[in-house]
């Protein structure tokens, strides 16, 4: 895990600082203490600021270190589109503050000065750090084990660089209990007893947004006067973000902080929060669940900003069981964040944190049937078609297809979790892998495996077969 000293840098006041903020799941300028920290450091003695997003940074190193056979390497079209939209929006916001986002990707041409540079993003990032004489690196705390491994390797490679870690993506800066409880219920009860966040009179304090950012290093600014080579990838990302996707992506899911705030306002200006508990299990309706998960997952939306809006709704409009249930779901997200941070690599083990070996196995044919929506279960097929064509699936749908994967098909749960990672636009390492462990009986549920009666669930949630018909669940060829 990445070490997290509060400020592990020596006094370099006599030197011009070059601060680098390495974006990951914090793609916003609002309530972003990591960006503010980097800007503050760079402001010392007229320093400079680099804003960088390195795609697949952790994956490159993870593949070399772990060799996970169950990983699906290529990101799904819908998830990639949502990421492009989010990065394009972030770049636009940074330009409005006097800086730019440098996007490093192995899929693009080499962006740095040395034409012989390696193509993977880790090598590109190292070259950038060395060329621009970076003195400080700022990152947001993450529960992503592989990302933390990459950070640790960078720290060891450049011991002279000062690292600064901010906690910006959770409700609590540190684990809110003495130790992580073995179940969510225990966690929730302890948190609600000791931390009355939902009913607190005052809002969460939100980190101020910079009015202006320090500029990029002079060499990059001078280079941009003659060419845009440093940011050629940004133009490609912006173009792709504006394209109509060739999959059936919902236009309502649009990546980026701007769209996150638009949805936040629309949702809490409607009656939807007051009926959430009764509608949240719907399989295919935009208004029946909050739909905040995608923007929360890549950090386009701050969970603290979201909770403040929920509090206002309860105070100014209505507080009922449904509004409480939104808080309940945020606690689930919080629990799985600390779950992933606590258990680290065990999140990906076949035996899970419970060290219980499932009776499932790998079967290529059954796996492909599940992926392609060609099983004997129409409700599962429909959900899988929805996932691959939109990058989204309801919470109820996820439970049904995971239960089928593990129990009816008898497959290794890690392949299912990895396939979700590939396609879900709201992929979150803790929530995804924690929930799959939960359903496989190797995680946080003390009652063991969860198996759903697919026939009964179909009658309950799609009694007229409308969802199955829309997503062609009966078509298995």
Short mmCIF file of C-alpha atoms in Angstrom, two decimals:
data_model
loop_
_atom_site.label_atom_id
_atom_site.label_comp_id
_atom_site.label_asym_id
_atom_site.label_seq_id
_atom_site.Cartn_x
_atom_site.Cartn_y
_atom_site.Cartn_z
CA UNK A 1 0.00 0.00 0.00
CA UNK A 2 1.18 3.52 -0.74
CA UNK A 3 2.69 5.15 2.32
CA UNK A 4 0.83 8.27 3.34
CA UNK A 5 2.86 10.74 5.39
CA UNK A 6 1.04 14.03 5.81
CA UNK A 7 3.81 16.00 4.06
CA UNK A 8 6.97 14.03 3.51
CA UNK A 9 9.04 16.71 1.88
CA UNK A 10 12.07 18.65 2.99
CA UNK A 11 12.28 22.42 2.85
CA UNK A 12 12.97 23.26 -0.77
CA UNK A 13 11.86 26.86 -0.57
CA UNK A 14 14.99 27.94 -2.42
CA UNK A 15 14.12 25.72 -5.38
CA UNK A 16 11.42 26.17 -7.97
CA UNK A 17 8.91 23.39 -7.49
CA UNK A 18 7.40 21.38 -10.31
CA UNK A 19 4.35 19.66 -8.89
CA UNK A 20 2.60 16.83 -10.67
CA UNK A 21 -0.96 15.87 -9.83
CA UNK A 22 -1.60 12.32 -11.01
CA UNK A 23 -5.32 11.97 -11.58
CA UNK A 24 -6.97 8.57 -11.10
CA UNK A 25 -10.50 8.34 -9.68
CA UNK A 26 -10.70 12.07 -8.95
CA UNK A 27 -11.60 13.58 -12.33
CA UNK A 28 -12.94 16.91 -11.08
CA UNK A 29 -11.87 20.37 -9.97
CA UNK A 30 -14.63 20.84 -7.35
CA UNK A 31 -13.90 19.55 -3.82
CA UNK A 32 -10.54 18.24 -4.97
CA UNK A 33 -7.98 18.66 -2.20
CA UNK A 34 -5.38 16.79 -4.28
CA UNK A 35 -5.48 19.38 -7.06
CA UNK A 36 -5.50 22.21 -4.53
CA UNK A 37 -2.46 20.73 -2.74
CA UNK A 38 -0.53 20.42 -6.00
CA UNK A 39 -1.44 23.98 -6.99
CA UNK A 40 -0.40 25.32 -3.59
CA UNK A 41 2.96 23.57 -3.75
CA UNK A 42 3.56 24.74 -7.31
CA UNK A 43 2.74 28.32 -6.38
CA UNK A 44 5.79 28.49 -4.12
CA UNK A 45 8.52 30.60 -5.73
CA UNK A 46 6.70 30.80 -9.04
CA UNK A 47 6.70 27.03 -9.54
CA UNK A 48 4.98 24.96 -12.23
CA UNK A 49 2.14 22.45 -12.30
CA UNK A 50 1.65 19.28 -14.36
CA UNK A 51 -1.82 17.72 -14.52
CA UNK A 52 -1.56 14.13 -15.76
CA UNK A 53 -3.86 11.20 -16.39
CA UNK A 54 -1.99 7.96 -17.19
CA UNK A 55 -4.40 5.38 -18.59
CA UNK A 56 -3.75 1.75 -17.69
CA UNK A 57 -0.84 2.73 -15.45
CA UNK A 58 -1.65 0.05 -12.89
CA UNK A 59 -2.69 -2.55 -15.47
CA UNK A 60 0.70 -2.49 -17.17
CA UNK A 61 2.50 -3.28 -13.95
CA UNK A 62 -0.18 -5.63 -12.64
CA UNK A 63 0.04 -7.80 -15.74
CA UNK A 64 3.78 -8.18 -15.23
CA UNK A 65 3.49 -8.88 -11.53
CA UNK A 66 0.33 -10.94 -11.15
CA UNK A 67 -0.41 -12.52 -14.52
CA UNK A 68 -4.13 -12.86 -13.82
CA UNK A 69 -5.50 -15.42 -16.27
CA UNK A 70 -9.05 -14.29 -15.55
CA UNK A 71 -8.47 -10.66 -16.62
CA UNK A 72 -10.13 -9.20 -19.72
CA UNK A 73 -7.69 -6.62 -21.03
CA UNK A 74 -9.68 -4.40 -23.37
CA UNK A 75 -12.01 -1.84 -21.80
CA UNK A 76 -15.61 -2.08 -23.03
CA UNK A 77 -16.84 0.52 -25.53
CA UNK A 78 -19.33 2.15 -23.16
CA UNK A 79 -16.87 2.43 -20.29
CA UNK A 80 -14.20 3.81 -22.62
CA UNK A 81 -16.65 6.38 -23.99
CA UNK A 82 -17.64 7.51 -20.49
CA UNK A 83 -13.95 7.88 -19.59
CA UNK A 84 -13.23 9.92 -22.73
CA UNK A 85 -16.12 12.23 -21.93
CA UNK A 86 -14.91 12.64 -18.36
CA UNK A 87 -11.32 13.41 -19.39
CA UNK A 88 -12.42 15.87 -22.08
CA UNK A 89 -14.56 17.70 -19.52
CA UNK A 90 -11.70 17.78 -17.00
CA UNK A 91 -9.30 19.13 -19.63
CA UNK A 92 -11.77 21.89 -20.50
CA UNK A 93 -12.11 22.84 -16.82
CA UNK A 94 -8.33 22.88 -16.33
CA UNK A 95 -7.89 25.08 -19.40
CA UNK A 96 -10.35 27.52 -17.86
CA UNK A 97 -8.02 27.73 -14.85
CA UNK A 98 -4.86 28.25 -16.92
CA UNK A 99 -3.52 24.70 -17.27
CA UNK A 100 -4.19 21.54 -19.25
CA UNK A 101 -4.56 17.81 -18.78
CA UNK A 102 -1.75 15.69 -20.19
CA UNK A 103 -3.23 12.36 -21.21
CA UNK A 104 -0.79 9.44 -21.37
CA UNK A 105 -1.98 6.32 -23.14
CA UNK A 106 -0.25 3.34 -24.67
CA UNK A 107 -2.75 3.40 -27.52
CA UNK A 108 -1.65 6.82 -28.75
CA UNK A 109 1.58 7.84 -30.43
CA UNK A 110 4.44 8.67 -28.09
CA UNK A 111 3.75 12.07 -26.57
CA UNK A 112 7.18 12.91 -25.24
CA UNK A 113 10.27 14.39 -26.89
CA UNK A 114 12.23 11.15 -27.31
CA UNK A 115 10.83 9.39 -30.36
CA UNK A 116 12.33 6.13 -29.12
CA UNK A 117 10.35 6.24 -25.87
CA UNK A 118 8.53 3.12 -24.84
CA UNK A 119 4.80 3.10 -25.49
CA UNK A 120 3.46 1.97 -22.11
CA UNK A 121 2.17 4.69 -19.84
CA UNK A 122 4.48 3.91 -16.92
CA UNK A 123 7.54 4.52 -19.12
CA UNK A 124 5.98 7.70 -20.49
CA UNK A 125 5.22 8.95 -16.99
CA UNK A 126 8.78 8.25 -15.82
CA UNK A 127 10.19 10.10 -18.80
CA UNK A 128 7.93 13.06 -18.12
CA UNK A 129 8.97 13.16 -14.45
CA UNK A 130 12.64 13.18 -15.41
CA UNK A 131 12.37 15.64 -18.30
CA UNK A 132 10.44 18.19 -16.27
CA UNK A 133 12.43 17.68 -13.04
CA UNK A 134 9.33 17.02 -10.94
CA UNK A 135 9.83 17.76 -7.24
CA UNK A 136 6.41 16.81 -5.84
CA UNK A 137 3.73 14.30 -6.78
CA UNK A 138 0.18 14.60 -5.46
CA UNK A 139 -2.33 11.74 -5.58
CA UNK A 140 -5.70 10.95 -4.06
CA UNK A 141 -5.99 8.03 -1.68
CA UNK A 142 -7.37 4.99 -3.47
CA UNK A 143 -8.47 1.49 -2.52
CA UNK A 144 -7.24 0.18 -5.88
CA UNK A 145 -4.53 -2.32 -4.96
CA UNK A 146 -2.86 -2.30 -8.38
CA UNK A 147 -2.83 1.49 -8.57
CA UNK A 148 -1.20 1.64 -5.15
CA UNK A 149 1.42 -0.84 -6.34
CA UNK A 150 2.25 1.50 -9.20
CA UNK A 151 2.56 4.41 -6.79
CA UNK A 152 4.90 2.43 -4.58
CA UNK A 153 7.13 1.55 -7.52
CA UNK A 154 7.27 5.23 -8.50
CA UNK A 155 8.14 6.22 -4.93
CA UNK A 156 10.97 3.70 -4.84
CA UNK A 157 12.23 4.74 -8.28
CA UNK A 158 12.30 8.45 -7.34
CA UNK A 159 13.06 8.68 -3.61
CA UNK A 160 14.02 12.35 -3.98
CA UNK A 161 10.47 13.30 -4.98
CA UNK A 162 8.04 14.30 -2.24
CA UNK A 163 4.67 12.50 -2.22
CA UNK A 164 1.45 13.98 -0.90
CA UNK A 165 -1.69 11.88 -0.45
CA UNK A 166 -5.15 13.37 0.09
CA UNK A 167 -8.35 11.57 1.08
CA UNK A 168 -11.10 12.97 -1.15
CA UNK A 169 -13.35 10.12 -2.32
CA UNK A 170 -14.90 8.87 0.92
CA UNK A 171 -17.17 10.16 3.65
CA UNK A 172 -14.47 9.52 6.25
CA UNK A 173 -10.79 10.42 5.92
CA UNK A 174 -9.85 7.34 7.94
CA UNK A 175 -11.63 4.11 8.82
CA UNK A 176 -14.54 5.24 11.03
CA UNK A 177 -14.39 2.13 13.24
CA UNK A 178 -11.55 0.76 15.36
CA UNK A 179 -11.24 -2.14 12.95
CA UNK A 180 -13.17 -3.16 9.87
CA UNK A 181 -16.23 -5.22 10.90
CA UNK A 182 -16.71 -8.59 9.20
CA UNK A 183 -20.12 -7.60 7.82
CA UNK A 184 -21.75 -4.49 6.43
CA UNK A 185 -24.53 -4.59 9.04
CA UNK A 186 -21.99 -4.36 11.85
CA UNK A 187 -20.23 -1.53 10.05
CA UNK A 188 -23.46 0.40 9.46
CA UNK A 189 -24.60 0.11 13.06
CA UNK A 190 -21.26 1.32 14.42
CA UNK A 191 -21.10 4.23 11.99
CA UNK A 192 -24.67 5.34 12.65
CA UNK A 193 -24.11 5.12 16.40
CA UNK A 194 -20.89 7.11 16.42
CA UNK A 195 -21.22 9.37 13.36
CA UNK A 196 -24.59 10.92 12.67
CA UNK A 197 -23.65 12.23 9.24
CA UNK A 198 -27.09 12.18 7.68
CA UNK A 199 -28.75 14.19 10.44
CA UNK A 200 -25.86 16.55 11.16
CA UNK A 201 -26.90 20.19 11.24
CA UNK A 202 -23.90 21.54 9.35
CA UNK A 203 -22.85 20.53 5.85
CA UNK A 204 -19.69 18.69 5.03
CA UNK A 205 -16.90 21.19 4.51
CA UNK A 206 -16.09 21.27 0.81
CA UNK A 207 -12.56 21.97 -0.38
CA UNK A 208 -12.38 25.35 -2.18
CA UNK A 209 -11.85 25.37 -5.92
CA UNK A 210 -8.82 27.20 -7.24
CA UNK A 211 -9.60 30.42 -9.13
CA UNK A 212 -6.47 29.97 -11.21
CA UNK A 213 -3.80 27.27 -11.47
CA UNK A 214 -0.04 27.70 -11.82
CA UNK A 215 1.12 27.25 -15.42
CA UNK A 216 2.77 24.22 -16.95
CA UNK A 217 6.58 24.00 -17.10
CA UNK A 218 8.12 26.57 -19.45
CA UNK A 219 9.51 23.92 -21.80
CA UNK A 220 6.03 22.56 -22.44
CA UNK A 221 4.54 26.02 -22.94
CA UNK A 222 7.29 26.90 -25.42
CA UNK A 223 6.78 23.62 -27.24
CA UNK A 224 3.07 24.27 -27.57
CA UNK A 225 3.84 27.52 -29.38
CA UNK A 226 5.21 25.49 -32.28
CA UNK A 227 3.23 22.28 -32.03
CA UNK A 228 0.65 20.54 -29.92
CA UNK A 229 2.60 17.29 -29.63
CA UNK A 230 2.26 17.06 -25.86
CA UNK A 231 -1.50 17.17 -26.12
CA UNK A 232 -2.20 15.40 -29.40
CA UNK A 233 -3.94 12.65 -27.44
CA UNK A 234 -6.23 15.22 -25.82
CA UNK A 235 -7.56 16.24 -29.22
CA UNK A 236 -8.29 12.62 -30.08
CA UNK A 237 -10.05 12.15 -26.74
CA UNK A 238 -12.11 15.29 -27.26
CA UNK A 239 -13.14 14.12 -30.73
CA UNK A 240 -14.12 10.68 -29.47
CA UNK A 241 -16.06 12.22 -26.59
CA UNK A 242 -18.18 14.15 -29.09
CA UNK A 243 -18.88 11.13 -31.30
CA UNK A 244 -22.16 9.29 -31.14
CA UNK A 245 -21.29 5.85 -29.75
CA UNK A 246 -21.84 2.84 -32.00
CA UNK A 247 -23.37 0.94 -29.10
CA UNK A 248 -26.79 1.54 -27.55
CA UNK A 249 -25.42 3.79 -24.86
CA UNK A 250 -27.92 5.83 -22.92
CA UNK A 251 -27.44 9.49 -23.80
CA UNK A 252 -28.39 10.30 -20.24
CA UNK A 253 -25.09 8.82 -19.03
CA UNK A 254 -22.60 11.44 -20.13
CA UNK A 255 -19.20 11.53 -18.50
CA UNK A 256 -17.61 14.47 -16.75
CA UNK A 257 -18.05 16.79 -13.79
CA UNK A 258 -20.32 19.16 -15.72
CA UNK A 259 -22.79 16.37 -16.42
CA UNK A 260 -22.46 15.03 -12.90
CA UNK A 261 -23.67 18.34 -11.48
CA UNK A 262 -26.43 18.53 -14.06
CA UNK A 263 -27.72 15.13 -12.97
CA UNK A 264 -27.30 16.01 -9.28
CA UNK A 265 -29.53 19.07 -9.71
CA UNK A 266 -32.12 17.29 -11.84
CA UNK A 267 -32.40 14.39 -9.44
CA UNK A 268 -32.84 16.41 -6.26
CA UNK A 269 -35.19 18.85 -7.98
CA UNK A 270 -37.50 15.91 -8.68
CA UNK A 271 -39.63 13.64 -6.51
CA UNK A 272 -37.38 10.63 -7.18
CA UNK A 273 -35.49 10.72 -3.83
CA UNK A 274 -38.73 10.30 -1.88
CA UNK A 275 -39.63 7.05 -3.71
CA UNK A 276 -36.18 5.53 -4.15
CA UNK A 277 -36.62 2.56 -1.82
CA UNK A 278 -39.74 1.36 -3.63
CA UNK A 279 -38.35 1.81 -7.16
CA UNK A 280 -34.64 0.99 -6.82
CA UNK A 281 -34.98 -2.65 -7.96
CA UNK A 282 -36.44 -1.76 -11.36
CA UNK A 283 -34.40 -3.31 -14.15
CA UNK A 284 -34.49 -0.60 -16.80
CA UNK A 285 -35.81 2.82 -15.83
CA UNK A 286 -33.64 5.92 -15.54
CA UNK A 287 -35.65 7.58 -12.77
CA UNK A 288 -36.05 4.52 -10.54
CA UNK A 289 -32.52 4.59 -9.08
CA UNK A 290 -30.16 7.46 -8.35
CA UNK A 291 -27.66 6.76 -11.18
CA UNK A 292 -24.89 8.60 -9.32
CA UNK A 293 -22.59 5.57 -9.29
CA UNK A 294 -20.80 6.23 -12.60
CA UNK A 295 -19.74 9.77 -11.67
CA UNK A 296 -18.81 8.71 -8.15
CA UNK A 297 -16.71 5.85 -9.48
CA UNK A 298 -14.31 7.96 -11.52
CA UNK A 299 -14.46 10.88 -9.13
CA UNK A 300 -16.32 13.31 -11.37
CA UNK A 301 -18.66 13.81 -8.41
CA UNK A 302 -17.68 14.20 -4.76
CA UNK A 303 -19.56 11.94 -2.36
CA UNK A 304 -19.50 14.78 0.18
CA UNK A 305 -21.24 17.11 -2.25
CA UNK A 306 -23.81 14.38 -2.87
CA UNK A 307 -24.46 13.84 0.83
CA UNK A 308 -24.87 17.57 1.37
CA UNK A 309 -27.58 17.65 -1.31
CA UNK A 310 -29.30 14.67 0.29
CA UNK A 311 -29.29 16.47 3.65
CA UNK A 312 -30.80 19.57 2.06
CA UNK A 313 -33.52 17.48 0.46
CA UNK A 314 -34.38 15.91 3.81
CA UNK A 315 -34.49 19.29 5.53
CA UNK A 316 -36.25 21.28 2.80
CA UNK A 317 -38.47 18.74 1.04
CA UNK A 318 -38.94 15.38 2.72
CA UNK A 319 -37.20 12.85 4.91
CA UNK A 320 -38.53 9.31 4.73
CA UNK A 321 -37.42 5.72 4.38
CA UNK A 322 -36.43 6.29 0.76
CA UNK A 323 -34.12 9.21 1.45
CA UNK A 324 -32.58 7.20 4.28
CA UNK A 325 -32.00 4.35 1.82
CA UNK A 326 -29.86 6.60 -0.38
CA UNK A 327 -27.68 7.16 2.68
CA UNK A 328 -27.78 3.40 3.27
CA UNK A 329 -26.38 2.78 -0.22
CA UNK A 330 -23.64 5.38 0.30
CA UNK A 331 -22.63 3.46 3.42
CA UNK A 332 -22.38 0.27 1.34
CA UNK A 333 -20.02 2.15 -0.99
CA UNK A 334 -18.03 3.36 2.01
CA UNK A 335 -17.83 -0.11 3.51
CA UNK A 336 -16.50 -1.69 0.36
CA UNK A 337 -13.89 1.08 -0.02
CA UNK A 338 -12.39 0.26 3.38
CA UNK A 339 -12.91 -3.45 2.67
CA UNK A 340 -10.72 -3.18 -0.45
CA UNK A 341 -8.14 -1.02 1.30
CA UNK A 342 -7.98 -3.42 4.24
CA UNK A 343 -7.83 -6.71 2.33
CA UNK A 344 -5.74 -5.48 -0.63
CA UNK A 345 -4.68 -8.40 -2.88
CA UNK A 346 -7.08 -10.81 -1.16
CA UNK A 347 -9.85 -8.98 -3.01
CA UNK A 348 -8.82 -10.98 -6.10
CA UNK A 349 -8.14 -14.38 -4.53
CA UNK A 350 -10.29 -17.36 -5.50
CA UNK A 351 -10.82 -18.18 -1.80
CA UNK A 352 -11.53 -14.53 -1.04
CA UNK A 353 -11.06 -13.06 2.40
CA UNK A 354 -12.93 -15.99 3.94
CA UNK A 355 -10.29 -18.42 2.66
CA UNK A 356 -13.08 -20.75 1.59
CA UNK A 357 -12.56 -22.59 -1.69
CA UNK A 358 -15.67 -22.51 -3.91
CA UNK A 359 -16.73 -25.63 -5.80
CA UNK A 360 -16.77 -23.70 -9.07
CA UNK A 361 -14.35 -23.91 -11.99
CA UNK A 362 -13.46 -22.47 -15.38
CA UNK A 363 -15.45 -23.54 -18.42
CA UNK A 364 -14.84 -21.58 -21.62
CA UNK A 365 -18.11 -22.51 -23.32
CA UNK A 366 -20.34 -21.62 -20.36
CA UNK A 367 -18.37 -18.42 -19.78
CA UNK A 368 -18.92 -17.31 -23.37
CA UNK A 369 -22.62 -18.18 -23.17
CA UNK A 370 -22.95 -15.95 -20.13
CA UNK A 371 -20.94 -13.13 -21.70
CA UNK A 372 -22.95 -13.25 -24.91
CA UNK A 373 -26.35 -13.54 -23.23
CA UNK A 374 -26.91 -17.02 -24.61
CA UNK A 375 -27.74 -19.00 -21.47
CA UNK A 376 -30.94 -20.90 -20.67
CA UNK A 377 -32.16 -17.98 -18.53
CA UNK A 378 -33.87 -15.14 -20.46
CA UNK A 379 -33.64 -12.63 -17.59
CA UNK A 380 -29.88 -13.19 -17.39
CA UNK A 381 -29.48 -12.91 -21.15
CA UNK A 382 -31.38 -9.64 -21.22
CA UNK A 383 -29.24 -8.18 -18.45
CA UNK A 384 -26.03 -9.22 -20.18
CA UNK A 385 -27.15 -7.68 -23.48
CA UNK A 386 -27.97 -4.49 -21.59
CA UNK A 387 -24.50 -4.47 -20.00
CA UNK A 388 -22.48 -4.95 -23.17
CA UNK A 389 -24.58 -2.44 -25.13
CA UNK A 390 -24.84 0.33 -22.51
CA UNK A 391 -22.16 -0.28 -19.89
CA UNK A 392 -24.80 -0.30 -17.19
CA UNK A 393 -26.97 -2.80 -15.34
CA UNK A 394 -29.31 -2.31 -12.41
CA UNK A 395 -28.30 -3.49 -8.95
CA UNK A 396 -30.96 -6.19 -9.09
CA UNK A 397 -29.73 -7.31 -12.50
CA UNK A 398 -26.15 -7.57 -11.24
CA UNK A 399 -27.22 -9.83 -8.41
CA UNK A 400 -29.19 -12.09 -10.76
CA UNK A 401 -26.47 -12.53 -13.38
CA UNK A 402 -23.80 -13.06 -10.70
CA UNK A 403 -25.94 -15.64 -8.92
CA UNK A 404 -26.50 -17.46 -12.23
CA UNK A 405 -22.78 -17.29 -13.03
CA UNK A 406 -21.77 -18.84 -9.71
CA UNK A 407 -24.60 -21.27 -8.96
CA UNK A 408 -26.38 -22.27 -12.17
CA UNK A 409 -23.27 -22.20 -14.37
CA UNK A 410 -20.77 -23.16 -11.66
CA UNK A 411 -18.09 -20.76 -12.86
CA UNK A 412 -15.09 -19.18 -11.12
CA UNK A 413 -16.49 -15.92 -9.72
CA UNK A 414 -13.34 -13.97 -10.61
CA UNK A 415 -14.10 -14.21 -14.33
CA UNK A 416 -17.48 -12.62 -13.72
CA UNK A 417 -16.00 -9.85 -11.59
CA UNK A 418 -13.34 -9.17 -14.21
CA UNK A 419 -15.94 -9.03 -17.00
CA UNK A 420 -17.90 -6.46 -15.00
CA UNK A 421 -14.67 -4.50 -14.54
CA UNK A 422 -14.22 -4.48 -18.29
CA UNK A 423 -17.68 -3.15 -19.12
CA UNK A 424 -19.31 -1.25 -16.25
CA UNK A 425 -19.14 2.51 -16.62
CA UNK A 426 -19.52 2.72 -12.83
CA UNK A 427 -16.79 0.18 -12.11
CA UNK A 428 -15.41 0.61 -8.60
CA UNK A 429 -12.79 -1.83 -7.39
CA UNK A 430 -14.17 -2.26 -3.86
CA UNK A 431 -17.87 -2.40 -4.72
CA UNK A 432 -17.39 -4.70 -7.70
CA UNK A 433 -15.00 -7.27 -6.25
CA UNK A 434 -16.48 -7.02 -2.76
CA UNK A 435 -19.99 -7.74 -4.03
CA UNK A 436 -18.80 -10.67 -6.15
CA UNK A 437 -17.03 -12.15 -3.12
CA UNK A 438 -20.22 -11.57 -1.13
CA UNK A 439 -22.35 -13.53 -3.63
CA UNK A 440 -19.74 -16.26 -4.05
CA UNK A 441 -19.65 -16.94 -0.32
CA UNK A 442 -15.99 -15.99 0.08
CA UNK A 443 -16.46 -12.44 1.32
CA UNK A 444 -18.20 -10.32 3.94
CA UNK A 445 -21.53 -12.15 4.22
CA UNK A 446 -21.62 -14.36 7.34
CA UNK A 447 -24.51 -16.37 5.84
CA UNK A 448 -22.41 -17.70 2.99
CA UNK A 449 -23.43 -17.93 -0.69
CA UNK A 450 -26.39 -16.00 -2.04
CA UNK A 451 -28.43 -17.82 -4.67
CA UNK A 452 -31.48 -16.28 -6.34
CA UNK A 453 -34.41 -18.19 -7.78
CA UNK A 454 -34.26 -16.85 -11.33
CA UNK A 455 -37.79 -17.90 -12.24
CA UNK A 456 -39.26 -16.22 -9.16
CA UNK A 457 -37.13 -13.10 -9.70
CA UNK A 458 -38.32 -12.89 -13.32
CA UNK A 459 -41.96 -13.02 -12.23
CA UNK A 460 -41.36 -10.38 -9.60
CA UNK A 461 -39.34 -7.87 -11.61
CA UNK A 462 -40.37 -8.51 -15.22
CA UNK A 463 -43.85 -10.10 -14.99
CA UNK A 464 -44.91 -9.00 -18.47
CA UNK A 465 -41.59 -9.87 -20.08
CA UNK A 466 -41.06 -6.29 -21.30
CA UNK A 467 -37.45 -6.08 -20.19
CA UNK A 468 -36.63 -9.49 -21.66
CA UNK A 469 -38.26 -8.54 -24.97
CA UNK A 470 -36.49 -5.17 -25.16
CA UNK A 471 -33.05 -6.69 -24.60
CA UNK A 472 -33.74 -9.90 -26.56
CA UNK A 473 -33.32 -12.23 -23.63
CA UNK A 474 -35.03 -15.12 -25.43
CA UNK A 475 -32.56 -14.99 -28.31
CA UNK A 476 -29.72 -17.39 -27.55
CA UNK A 477 -27.97 -17.72 -30.89
#
